[in-house]
Coordinates of N, CA and C in Angstrom, one line a residue:
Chain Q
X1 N -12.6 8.4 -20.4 CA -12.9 8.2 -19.0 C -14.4 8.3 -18.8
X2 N -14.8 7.4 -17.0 CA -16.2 7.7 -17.4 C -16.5 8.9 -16.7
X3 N -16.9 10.0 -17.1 CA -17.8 10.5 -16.0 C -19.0 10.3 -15.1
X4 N -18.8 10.6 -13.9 CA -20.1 10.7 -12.9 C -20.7 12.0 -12.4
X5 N -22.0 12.1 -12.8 CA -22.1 13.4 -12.6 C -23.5 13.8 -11.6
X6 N -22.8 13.9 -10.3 CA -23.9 14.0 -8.9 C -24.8 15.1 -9.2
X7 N -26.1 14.8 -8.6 CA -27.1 16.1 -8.3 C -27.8 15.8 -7.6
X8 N -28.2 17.0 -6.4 CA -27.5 18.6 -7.0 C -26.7 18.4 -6.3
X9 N -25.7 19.3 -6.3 CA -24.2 19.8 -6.2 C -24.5 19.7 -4.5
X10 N -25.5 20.5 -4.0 CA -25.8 21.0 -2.8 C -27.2 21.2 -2.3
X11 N -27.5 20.5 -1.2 CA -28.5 20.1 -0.4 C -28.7 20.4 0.8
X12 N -29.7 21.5 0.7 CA -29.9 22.0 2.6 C -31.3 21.3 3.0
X13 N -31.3 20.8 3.8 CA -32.3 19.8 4.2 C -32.4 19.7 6.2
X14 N -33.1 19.2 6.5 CA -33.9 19.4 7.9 C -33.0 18.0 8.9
X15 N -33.4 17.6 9.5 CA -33.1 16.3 10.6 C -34.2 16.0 10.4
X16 N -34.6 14.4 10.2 CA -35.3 14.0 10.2 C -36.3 13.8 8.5
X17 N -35.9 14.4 7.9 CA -35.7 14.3 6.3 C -35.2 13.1 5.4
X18 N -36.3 13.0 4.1 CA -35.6 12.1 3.6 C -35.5 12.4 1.8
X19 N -33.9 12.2 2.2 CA -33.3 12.6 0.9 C -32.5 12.2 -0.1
X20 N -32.3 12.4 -1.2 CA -31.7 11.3 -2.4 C -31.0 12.2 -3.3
X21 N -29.7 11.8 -3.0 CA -28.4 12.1 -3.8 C -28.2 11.2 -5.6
X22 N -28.4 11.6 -6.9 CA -28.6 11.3 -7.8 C -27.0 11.0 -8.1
X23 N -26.8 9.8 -9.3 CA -24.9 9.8 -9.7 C -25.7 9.2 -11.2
X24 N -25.3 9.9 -12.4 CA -25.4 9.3 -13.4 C -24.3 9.4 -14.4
X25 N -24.3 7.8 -15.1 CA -22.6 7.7 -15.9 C -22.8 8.1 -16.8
X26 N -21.6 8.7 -17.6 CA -21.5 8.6 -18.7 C -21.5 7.2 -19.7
X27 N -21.4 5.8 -19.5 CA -21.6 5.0 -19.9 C -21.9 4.1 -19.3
X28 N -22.8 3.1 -19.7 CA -23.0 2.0 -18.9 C -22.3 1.9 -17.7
X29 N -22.3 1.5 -16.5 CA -21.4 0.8 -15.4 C -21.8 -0.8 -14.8
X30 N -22.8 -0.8 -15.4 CA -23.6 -2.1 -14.7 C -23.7 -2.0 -13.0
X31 N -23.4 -2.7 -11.9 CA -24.0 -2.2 -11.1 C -22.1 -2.0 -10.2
X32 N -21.2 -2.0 -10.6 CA -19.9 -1.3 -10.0 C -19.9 0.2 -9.5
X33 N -20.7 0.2 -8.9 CA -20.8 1.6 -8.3 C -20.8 1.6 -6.7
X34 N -20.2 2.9 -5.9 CA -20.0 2.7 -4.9 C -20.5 4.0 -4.0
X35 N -21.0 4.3 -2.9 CA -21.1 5.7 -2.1 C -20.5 5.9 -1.4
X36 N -19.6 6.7 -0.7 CA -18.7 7.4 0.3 C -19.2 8.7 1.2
X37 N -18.9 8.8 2.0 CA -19.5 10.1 2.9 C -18.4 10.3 3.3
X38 N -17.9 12.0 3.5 CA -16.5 12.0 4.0 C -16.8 13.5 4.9
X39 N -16.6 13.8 6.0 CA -16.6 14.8 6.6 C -15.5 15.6 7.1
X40 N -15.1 16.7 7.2 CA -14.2 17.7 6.9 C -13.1 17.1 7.4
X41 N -12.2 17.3 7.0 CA -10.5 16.6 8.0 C -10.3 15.1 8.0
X42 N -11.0 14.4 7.5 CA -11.6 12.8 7.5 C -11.4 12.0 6.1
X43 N -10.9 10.9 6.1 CA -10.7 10.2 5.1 C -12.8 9.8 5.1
X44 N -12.5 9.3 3.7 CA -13.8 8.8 3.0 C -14.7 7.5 3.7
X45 N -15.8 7.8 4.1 CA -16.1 6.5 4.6 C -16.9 5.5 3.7
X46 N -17.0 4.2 3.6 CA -17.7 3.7 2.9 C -19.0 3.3 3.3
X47 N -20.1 3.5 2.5 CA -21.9 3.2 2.8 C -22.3 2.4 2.2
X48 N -22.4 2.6 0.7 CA -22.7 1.6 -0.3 C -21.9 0.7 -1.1
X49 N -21.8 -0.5 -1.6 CA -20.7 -1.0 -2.6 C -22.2 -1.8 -3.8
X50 N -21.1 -2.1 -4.6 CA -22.5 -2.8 -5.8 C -23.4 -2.1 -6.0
X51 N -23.8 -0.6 -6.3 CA -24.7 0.0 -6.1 C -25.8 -0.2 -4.9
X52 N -25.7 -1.5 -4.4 CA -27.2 -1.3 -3.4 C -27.1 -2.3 -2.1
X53 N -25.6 -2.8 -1.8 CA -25.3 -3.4 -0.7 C -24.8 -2.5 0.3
X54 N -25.1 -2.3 1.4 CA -24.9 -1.5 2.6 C -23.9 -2.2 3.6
X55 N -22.9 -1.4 3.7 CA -21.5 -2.0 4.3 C -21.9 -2.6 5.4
X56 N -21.0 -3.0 6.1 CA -21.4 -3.6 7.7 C -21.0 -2.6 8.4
X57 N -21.7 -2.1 9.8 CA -21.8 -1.1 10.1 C -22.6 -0.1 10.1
X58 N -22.9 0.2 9.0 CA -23.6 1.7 8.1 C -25.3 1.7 8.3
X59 N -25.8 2.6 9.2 CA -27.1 2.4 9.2 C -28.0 2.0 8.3
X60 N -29.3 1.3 9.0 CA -30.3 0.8 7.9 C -31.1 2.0 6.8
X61 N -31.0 3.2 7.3 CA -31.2 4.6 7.1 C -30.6 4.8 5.3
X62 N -29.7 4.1 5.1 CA -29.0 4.2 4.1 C -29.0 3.2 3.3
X63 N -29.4 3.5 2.0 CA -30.0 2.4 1.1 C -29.4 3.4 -0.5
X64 N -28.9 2.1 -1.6 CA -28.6 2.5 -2.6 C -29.4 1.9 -3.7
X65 N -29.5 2.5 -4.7 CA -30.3 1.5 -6.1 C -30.2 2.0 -7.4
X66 N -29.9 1.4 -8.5 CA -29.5 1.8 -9.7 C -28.7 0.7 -10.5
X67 N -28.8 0.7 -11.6 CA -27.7 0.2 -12.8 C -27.6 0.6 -14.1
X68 N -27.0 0.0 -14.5 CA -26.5 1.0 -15.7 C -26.0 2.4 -15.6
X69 N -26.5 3.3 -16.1 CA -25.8 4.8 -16.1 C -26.8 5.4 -14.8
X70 N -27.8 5.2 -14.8 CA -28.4 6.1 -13.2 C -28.3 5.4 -11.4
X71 N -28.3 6.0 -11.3 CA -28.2 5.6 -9.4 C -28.2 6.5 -8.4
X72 N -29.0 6.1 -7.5 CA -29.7 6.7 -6.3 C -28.7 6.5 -5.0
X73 N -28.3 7.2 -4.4 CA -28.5 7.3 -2.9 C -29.7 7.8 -1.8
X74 N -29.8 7.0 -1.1 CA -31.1 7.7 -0.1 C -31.1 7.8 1.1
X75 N -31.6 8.6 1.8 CA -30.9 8.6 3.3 C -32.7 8.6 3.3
X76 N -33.1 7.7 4.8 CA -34.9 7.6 4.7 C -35.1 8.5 6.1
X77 N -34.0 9.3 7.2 CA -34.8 10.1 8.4 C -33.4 10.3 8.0
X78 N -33.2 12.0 8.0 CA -31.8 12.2 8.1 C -31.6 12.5 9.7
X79 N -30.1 12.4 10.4 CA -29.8 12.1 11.3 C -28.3 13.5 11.5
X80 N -28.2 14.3 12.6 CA -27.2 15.0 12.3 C -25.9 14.8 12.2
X81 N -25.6 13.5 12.7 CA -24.5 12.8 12.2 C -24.2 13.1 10.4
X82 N -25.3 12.9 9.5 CA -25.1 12.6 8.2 C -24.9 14.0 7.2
X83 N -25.0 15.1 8.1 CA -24.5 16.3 7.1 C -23.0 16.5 6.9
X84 N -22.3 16.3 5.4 CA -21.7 15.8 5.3 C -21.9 16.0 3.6
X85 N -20.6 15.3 2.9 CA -20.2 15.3 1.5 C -20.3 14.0 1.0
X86 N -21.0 13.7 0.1 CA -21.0 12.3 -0.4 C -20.6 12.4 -2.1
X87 N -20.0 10.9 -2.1 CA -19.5 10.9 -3.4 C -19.9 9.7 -4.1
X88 N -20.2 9.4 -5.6 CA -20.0 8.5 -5.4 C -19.0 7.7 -6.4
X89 N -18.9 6.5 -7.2 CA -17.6 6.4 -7.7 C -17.4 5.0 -8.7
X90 N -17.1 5.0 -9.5 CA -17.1 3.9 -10.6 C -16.5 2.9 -10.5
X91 N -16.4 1.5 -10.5 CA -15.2 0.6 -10.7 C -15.4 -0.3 -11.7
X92 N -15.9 0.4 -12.8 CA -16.5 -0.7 -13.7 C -15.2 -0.8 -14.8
X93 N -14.3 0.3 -15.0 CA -13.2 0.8 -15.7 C -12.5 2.2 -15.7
X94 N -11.3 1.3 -15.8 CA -10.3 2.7 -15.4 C -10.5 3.5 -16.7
X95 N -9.6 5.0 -15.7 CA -9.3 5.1 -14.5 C -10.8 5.2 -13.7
X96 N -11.0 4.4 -12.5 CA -11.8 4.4 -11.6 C -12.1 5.9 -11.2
X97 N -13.2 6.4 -11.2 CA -13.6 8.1 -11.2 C -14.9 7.9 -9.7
X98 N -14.6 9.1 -9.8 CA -15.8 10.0 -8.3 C -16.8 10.9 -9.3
X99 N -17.7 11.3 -8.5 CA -18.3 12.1 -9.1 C -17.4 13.6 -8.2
X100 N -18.7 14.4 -8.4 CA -17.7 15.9 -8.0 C -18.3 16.1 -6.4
X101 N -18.8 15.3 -6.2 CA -19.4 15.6 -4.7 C -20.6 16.2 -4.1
X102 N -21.8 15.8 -3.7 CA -22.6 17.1 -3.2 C -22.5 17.0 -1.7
X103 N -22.6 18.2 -1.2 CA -22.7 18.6 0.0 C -23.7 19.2 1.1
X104 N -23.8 17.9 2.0 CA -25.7 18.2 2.5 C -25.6 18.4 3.8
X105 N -26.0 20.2 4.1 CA -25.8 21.2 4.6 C -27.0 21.1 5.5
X106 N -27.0 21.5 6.8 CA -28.3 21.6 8.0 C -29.1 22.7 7.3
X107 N -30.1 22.6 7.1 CA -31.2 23.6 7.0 C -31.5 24.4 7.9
Chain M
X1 N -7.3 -3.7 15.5 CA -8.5 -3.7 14.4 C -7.8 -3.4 12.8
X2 N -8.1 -3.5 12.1 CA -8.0 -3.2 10.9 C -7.6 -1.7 10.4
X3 N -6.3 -1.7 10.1 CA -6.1 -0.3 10.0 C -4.9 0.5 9.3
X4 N -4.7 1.4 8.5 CA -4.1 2.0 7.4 C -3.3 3.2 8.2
X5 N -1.9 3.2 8.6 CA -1.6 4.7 8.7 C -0.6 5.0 7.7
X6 N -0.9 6.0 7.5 CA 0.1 6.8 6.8 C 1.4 7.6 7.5
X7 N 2.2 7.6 6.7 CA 3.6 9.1 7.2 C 2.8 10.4 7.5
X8 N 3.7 10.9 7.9 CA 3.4 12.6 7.7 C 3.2 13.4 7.2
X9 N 3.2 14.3 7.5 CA 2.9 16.0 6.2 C 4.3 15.8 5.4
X10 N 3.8 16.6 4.3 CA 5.5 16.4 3.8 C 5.3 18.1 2.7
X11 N 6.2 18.9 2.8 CA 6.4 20.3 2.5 C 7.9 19.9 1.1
X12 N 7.7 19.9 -0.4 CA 8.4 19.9 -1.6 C 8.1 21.1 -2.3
X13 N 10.1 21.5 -3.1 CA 9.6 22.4 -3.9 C 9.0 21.6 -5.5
X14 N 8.7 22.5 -6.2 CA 8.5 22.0 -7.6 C 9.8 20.9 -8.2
X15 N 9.4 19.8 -9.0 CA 10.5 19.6 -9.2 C 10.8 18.0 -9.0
X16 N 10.8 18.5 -6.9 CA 11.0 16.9 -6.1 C 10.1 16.1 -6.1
X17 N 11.0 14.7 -5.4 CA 9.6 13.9 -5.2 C 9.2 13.6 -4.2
X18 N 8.7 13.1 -3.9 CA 7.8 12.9 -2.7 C 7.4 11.7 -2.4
X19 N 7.4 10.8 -1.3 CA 7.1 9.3 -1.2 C 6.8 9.0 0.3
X20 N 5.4 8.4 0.2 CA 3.9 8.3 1.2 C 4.2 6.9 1.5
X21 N 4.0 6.7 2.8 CA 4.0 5.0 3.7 C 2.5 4.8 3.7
X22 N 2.1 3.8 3.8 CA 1.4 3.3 4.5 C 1.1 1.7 4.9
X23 N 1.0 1.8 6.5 CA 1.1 0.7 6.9 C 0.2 0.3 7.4
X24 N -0.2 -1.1 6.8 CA -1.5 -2.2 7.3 C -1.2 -2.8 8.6
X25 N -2.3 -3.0 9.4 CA -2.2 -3.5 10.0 C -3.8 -4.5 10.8
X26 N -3.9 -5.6 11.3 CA -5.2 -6.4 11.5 C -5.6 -7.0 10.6
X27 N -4.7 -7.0 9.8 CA -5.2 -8.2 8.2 C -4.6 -8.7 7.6
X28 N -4.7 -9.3 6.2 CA -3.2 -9.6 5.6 C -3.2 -9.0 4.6
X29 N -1.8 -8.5 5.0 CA -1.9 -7.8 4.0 C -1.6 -7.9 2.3
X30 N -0.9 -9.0 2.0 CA -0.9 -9.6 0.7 C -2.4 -10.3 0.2
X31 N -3.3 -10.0 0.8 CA -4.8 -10.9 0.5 C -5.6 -9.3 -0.3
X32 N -5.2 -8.4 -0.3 CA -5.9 -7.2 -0.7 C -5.1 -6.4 -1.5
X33 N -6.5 -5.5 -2.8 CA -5.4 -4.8 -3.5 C -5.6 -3.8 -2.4
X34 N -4.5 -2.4 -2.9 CA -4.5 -1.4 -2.0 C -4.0 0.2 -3.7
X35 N -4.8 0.9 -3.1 CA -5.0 1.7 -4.1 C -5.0 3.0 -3.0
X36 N -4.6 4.1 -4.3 CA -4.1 5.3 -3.5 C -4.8 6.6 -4.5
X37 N -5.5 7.4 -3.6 CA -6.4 8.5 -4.1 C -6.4 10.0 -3.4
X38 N -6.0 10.6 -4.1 CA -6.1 12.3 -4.0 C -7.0 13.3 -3.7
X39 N -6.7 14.3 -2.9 CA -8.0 15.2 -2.9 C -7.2 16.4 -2.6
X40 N -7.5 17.2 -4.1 CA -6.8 18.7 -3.5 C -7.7 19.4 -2.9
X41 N -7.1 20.5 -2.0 CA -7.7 21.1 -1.1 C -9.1 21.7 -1.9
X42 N -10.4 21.5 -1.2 CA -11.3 21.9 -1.2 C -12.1 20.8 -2.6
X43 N -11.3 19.9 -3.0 CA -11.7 19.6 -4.2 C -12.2 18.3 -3.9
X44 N -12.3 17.6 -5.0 CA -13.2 16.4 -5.1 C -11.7 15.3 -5.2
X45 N -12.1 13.6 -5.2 CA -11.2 12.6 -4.9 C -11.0 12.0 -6.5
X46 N -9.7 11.9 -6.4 CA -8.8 11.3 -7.8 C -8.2 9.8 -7.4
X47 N -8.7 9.3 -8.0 CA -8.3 7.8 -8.1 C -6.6 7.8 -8.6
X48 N -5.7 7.1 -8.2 CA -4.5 7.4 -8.5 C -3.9 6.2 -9.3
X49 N -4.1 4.7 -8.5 CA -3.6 3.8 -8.9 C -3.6 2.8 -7.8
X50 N -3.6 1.6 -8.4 CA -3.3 0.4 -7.1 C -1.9 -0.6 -7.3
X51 N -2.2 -1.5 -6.5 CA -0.7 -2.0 -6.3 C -1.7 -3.5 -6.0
X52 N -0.7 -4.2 -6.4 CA -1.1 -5.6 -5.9 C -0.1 -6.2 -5.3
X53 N -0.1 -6.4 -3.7 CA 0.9 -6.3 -2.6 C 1.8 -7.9 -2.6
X54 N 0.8 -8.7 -2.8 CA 0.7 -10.0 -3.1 C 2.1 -10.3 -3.9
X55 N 1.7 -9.6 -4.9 CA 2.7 -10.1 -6.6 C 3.3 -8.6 -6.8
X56 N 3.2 -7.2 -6.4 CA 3.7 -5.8 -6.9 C 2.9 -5.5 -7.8
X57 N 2.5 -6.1 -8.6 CA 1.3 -5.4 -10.1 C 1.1 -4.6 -9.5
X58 N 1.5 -3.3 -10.2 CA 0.5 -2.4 -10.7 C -0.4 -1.7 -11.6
X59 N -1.6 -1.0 -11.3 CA -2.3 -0.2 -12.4 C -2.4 1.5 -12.0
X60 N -1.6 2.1 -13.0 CA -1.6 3.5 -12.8 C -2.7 4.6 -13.6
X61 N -3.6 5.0 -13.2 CA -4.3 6.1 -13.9 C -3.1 6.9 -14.5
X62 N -3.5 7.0 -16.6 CA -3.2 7.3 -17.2 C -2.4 8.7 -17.2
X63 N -3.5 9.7 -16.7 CA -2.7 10.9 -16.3 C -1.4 11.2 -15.7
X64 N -1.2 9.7 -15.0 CA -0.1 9.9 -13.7 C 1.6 8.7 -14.2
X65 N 0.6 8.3 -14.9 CA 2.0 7.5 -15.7 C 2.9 8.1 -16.1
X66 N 4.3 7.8 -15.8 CA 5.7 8.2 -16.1 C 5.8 8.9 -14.7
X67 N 5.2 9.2 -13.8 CA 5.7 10.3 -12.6 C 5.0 9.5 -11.5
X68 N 4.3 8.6 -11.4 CA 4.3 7.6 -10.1 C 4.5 6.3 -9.9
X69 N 5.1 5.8 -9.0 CA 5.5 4.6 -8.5 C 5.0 3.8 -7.5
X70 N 4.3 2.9 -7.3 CA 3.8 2.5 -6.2 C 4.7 1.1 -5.7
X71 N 5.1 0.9 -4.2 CA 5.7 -0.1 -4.5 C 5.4 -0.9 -2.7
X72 N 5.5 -1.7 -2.5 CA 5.3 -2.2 -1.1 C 6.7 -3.1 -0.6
X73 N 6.7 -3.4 0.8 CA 7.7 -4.2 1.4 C 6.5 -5.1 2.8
X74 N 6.4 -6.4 1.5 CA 5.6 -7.3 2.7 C 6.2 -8.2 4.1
X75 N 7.2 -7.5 3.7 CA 7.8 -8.0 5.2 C 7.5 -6.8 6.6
X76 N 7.3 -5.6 5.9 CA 6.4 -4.6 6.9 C 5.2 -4.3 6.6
X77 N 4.6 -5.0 5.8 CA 3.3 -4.9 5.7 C 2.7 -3.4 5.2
X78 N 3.8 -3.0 4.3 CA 3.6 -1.5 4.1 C 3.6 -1.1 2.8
X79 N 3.0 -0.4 2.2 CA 3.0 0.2 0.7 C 3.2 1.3 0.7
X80 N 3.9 1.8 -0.7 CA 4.0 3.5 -0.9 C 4.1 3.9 -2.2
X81 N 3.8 4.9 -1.8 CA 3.2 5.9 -3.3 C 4.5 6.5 -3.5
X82 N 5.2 6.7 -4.3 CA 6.0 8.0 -4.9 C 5.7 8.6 -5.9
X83 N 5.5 9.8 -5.8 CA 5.4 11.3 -6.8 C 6.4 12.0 -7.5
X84 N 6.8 11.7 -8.8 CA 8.3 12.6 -8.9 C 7.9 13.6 -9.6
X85 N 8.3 14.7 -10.3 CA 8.6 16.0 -10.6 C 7.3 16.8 -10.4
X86 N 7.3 17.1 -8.9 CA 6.3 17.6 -8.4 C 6.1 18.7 -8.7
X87 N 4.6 19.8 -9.2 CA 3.9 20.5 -9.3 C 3.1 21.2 -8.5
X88 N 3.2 22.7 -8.2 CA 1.9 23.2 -7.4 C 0.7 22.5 -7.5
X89 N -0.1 22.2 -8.6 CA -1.1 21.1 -8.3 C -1.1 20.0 -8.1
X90 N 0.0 19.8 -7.5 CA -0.3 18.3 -7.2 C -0.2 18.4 -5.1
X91 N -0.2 19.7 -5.0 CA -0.7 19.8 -3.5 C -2.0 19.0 -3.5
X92 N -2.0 18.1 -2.4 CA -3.2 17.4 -2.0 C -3.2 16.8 -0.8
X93 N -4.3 16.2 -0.4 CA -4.1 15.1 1.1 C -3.9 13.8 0.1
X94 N -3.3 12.2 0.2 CA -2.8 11.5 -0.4 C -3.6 10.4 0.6
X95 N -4.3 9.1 0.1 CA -4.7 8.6 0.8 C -4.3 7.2 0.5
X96 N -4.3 6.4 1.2 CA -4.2 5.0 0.8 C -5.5 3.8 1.0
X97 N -5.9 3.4 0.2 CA -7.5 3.0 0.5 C -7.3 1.3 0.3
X98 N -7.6 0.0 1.0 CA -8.1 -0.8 0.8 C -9.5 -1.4 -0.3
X99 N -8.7 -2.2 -1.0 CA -10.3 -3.0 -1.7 C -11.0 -3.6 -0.7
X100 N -11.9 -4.0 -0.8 CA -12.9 -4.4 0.0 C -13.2 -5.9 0.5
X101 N -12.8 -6.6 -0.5 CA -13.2 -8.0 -1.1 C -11.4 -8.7 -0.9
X102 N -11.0 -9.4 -0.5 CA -9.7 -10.5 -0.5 C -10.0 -11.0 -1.9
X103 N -9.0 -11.2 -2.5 CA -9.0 -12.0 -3.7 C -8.3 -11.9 -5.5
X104 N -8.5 -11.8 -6.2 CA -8.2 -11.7 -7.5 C -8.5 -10.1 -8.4
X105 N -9.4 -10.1 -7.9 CA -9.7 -8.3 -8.7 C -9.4 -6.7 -7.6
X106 N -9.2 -6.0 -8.5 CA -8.9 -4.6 -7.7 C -10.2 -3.8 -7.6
X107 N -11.4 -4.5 -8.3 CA -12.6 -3.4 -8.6 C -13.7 -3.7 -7.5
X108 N -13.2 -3.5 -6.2 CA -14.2 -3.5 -5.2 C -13.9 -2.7 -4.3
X109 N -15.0 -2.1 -4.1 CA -15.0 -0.5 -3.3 C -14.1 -0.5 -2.4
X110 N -13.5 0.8 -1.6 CA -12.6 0.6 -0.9 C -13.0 0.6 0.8
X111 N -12.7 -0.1 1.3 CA -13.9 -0.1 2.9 C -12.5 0.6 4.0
X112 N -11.5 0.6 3.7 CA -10.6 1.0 4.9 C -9.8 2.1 4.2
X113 N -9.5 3.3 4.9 CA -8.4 4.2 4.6 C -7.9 5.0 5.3
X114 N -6.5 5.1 4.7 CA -5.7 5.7 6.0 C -6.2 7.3 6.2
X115 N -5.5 7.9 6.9 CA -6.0 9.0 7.7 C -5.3 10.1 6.8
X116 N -4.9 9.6 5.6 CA -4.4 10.7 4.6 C -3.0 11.8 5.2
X117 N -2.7 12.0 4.1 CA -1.0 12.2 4.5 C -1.4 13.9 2.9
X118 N -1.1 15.1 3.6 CA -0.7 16.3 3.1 C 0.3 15.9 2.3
X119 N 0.1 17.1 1.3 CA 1.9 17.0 0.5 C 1.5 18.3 0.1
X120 N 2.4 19.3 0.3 CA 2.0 20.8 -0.1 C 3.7 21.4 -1.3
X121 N 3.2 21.4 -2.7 CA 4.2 21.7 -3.5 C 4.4 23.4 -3.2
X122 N 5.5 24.3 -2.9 CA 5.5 24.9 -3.5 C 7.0 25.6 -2.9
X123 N 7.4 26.6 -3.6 CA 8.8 27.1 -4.0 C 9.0 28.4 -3.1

């Protein structure tokens, strides 16, 4: 299986901050990678798909970039809407995996 | 609008099984795969397996093979997960997620999901 392995785990950060969630594979993925933000009691939302296309919807604030085994999430003014758990997640080969989640906490 | 609910809470001892609805609605629903993903309490999200609503294909993550079933009825526009010989860990919320993309492949992110359905094993 592949692993994805997020860092850091956990991020306390300000409003108005700009900050970048790391996912790196255990093997190649080419660019099938995906971001999710999911907040407590709430199914997963989707932000990024293809590593670096931004859903419809999903603020311009939110930008993805990476291939192969490293990849970036980046939030460019954080907003209090966005504290919150992000994931992100492989579809390059099963079984399709998450990373373990970090969690970005109001400062 | 475009949208996934699921059944209820559902309370099993060890043992039983357990079997999750969910129903599309605002799209078509044989034009998408639909895949279904786990999250035990406090924990991180497990990819489970998808269904191809269209034709029934499915693909089951390895782990889960011999003990899950995914199956749909496109005349209600509905798919479901079943779980058999349930386990305390396999307490989780159960979700049902849309691919993203209409078409031939199951490997595009998931843009729609239901509001997740409890299943709490224990004796």
């Amino acid at each position: 299986d592949i692993q994805l392995t997020q860092s850091p785990s956990f991020l306390s950060a300000s409003v108005g901050d700009r900050v970048t969630v790391t996912c790196r594979a255990s093997q190649g993925i080419t660019s099938y990678l995906a971001w999710y933000q999911q907040k407590p009691g709430k199914a997963p939302k989707l932000l990024i798909y293809a590593a670096s296309t931004l859903q419809s919807g999903v603020p311009s604030r939110f930008s993805g970039s990476g291939s192969g085994t490293e990849f970036t999430l980046t939030i460019s003014s954080l907003q209090p809407e966005d504290f919150a758990t992000y994931y992100c997640q492989q579809l390059n080969s099963y079984p399709y995996t998450f990373g373990q989640g970090t969690k970005l906490e109001i400062k | 609008q475009v949208q996934l609910v699921q059944s209820g809470a559902e309370v099993k001892k060890p043992g039983a099984s357990v079997k999750v609805s969910c129903k599309a609605s605002g799209y078509m629903f044989t034009g998408y795969y639909m895949h279904w993903v786990r999250q035990a309490p406090g924990q991180g999200l497990e990819w489970m397996g998808w269904i191809n609503p269209n034709s029934g294909g499915t693909n089951y993550a390895q782990r889960f093979q011999g003990r899950v079933t995914m199956t749909r009825d496109t005349s209600i526009s509905t798919a479901y997960m079943e779980l058999s010989r349930l386990r305390s860990d396999d307490t989780a919320v159960y979700y049902c997620a849309r691919s993203s993309s209409a078409g031939a492949t199951p490997d595009d992110a998931f843009d729609i999901w239901g509001q997740g359905t409890m299943v709490t094993v224990f004796s």
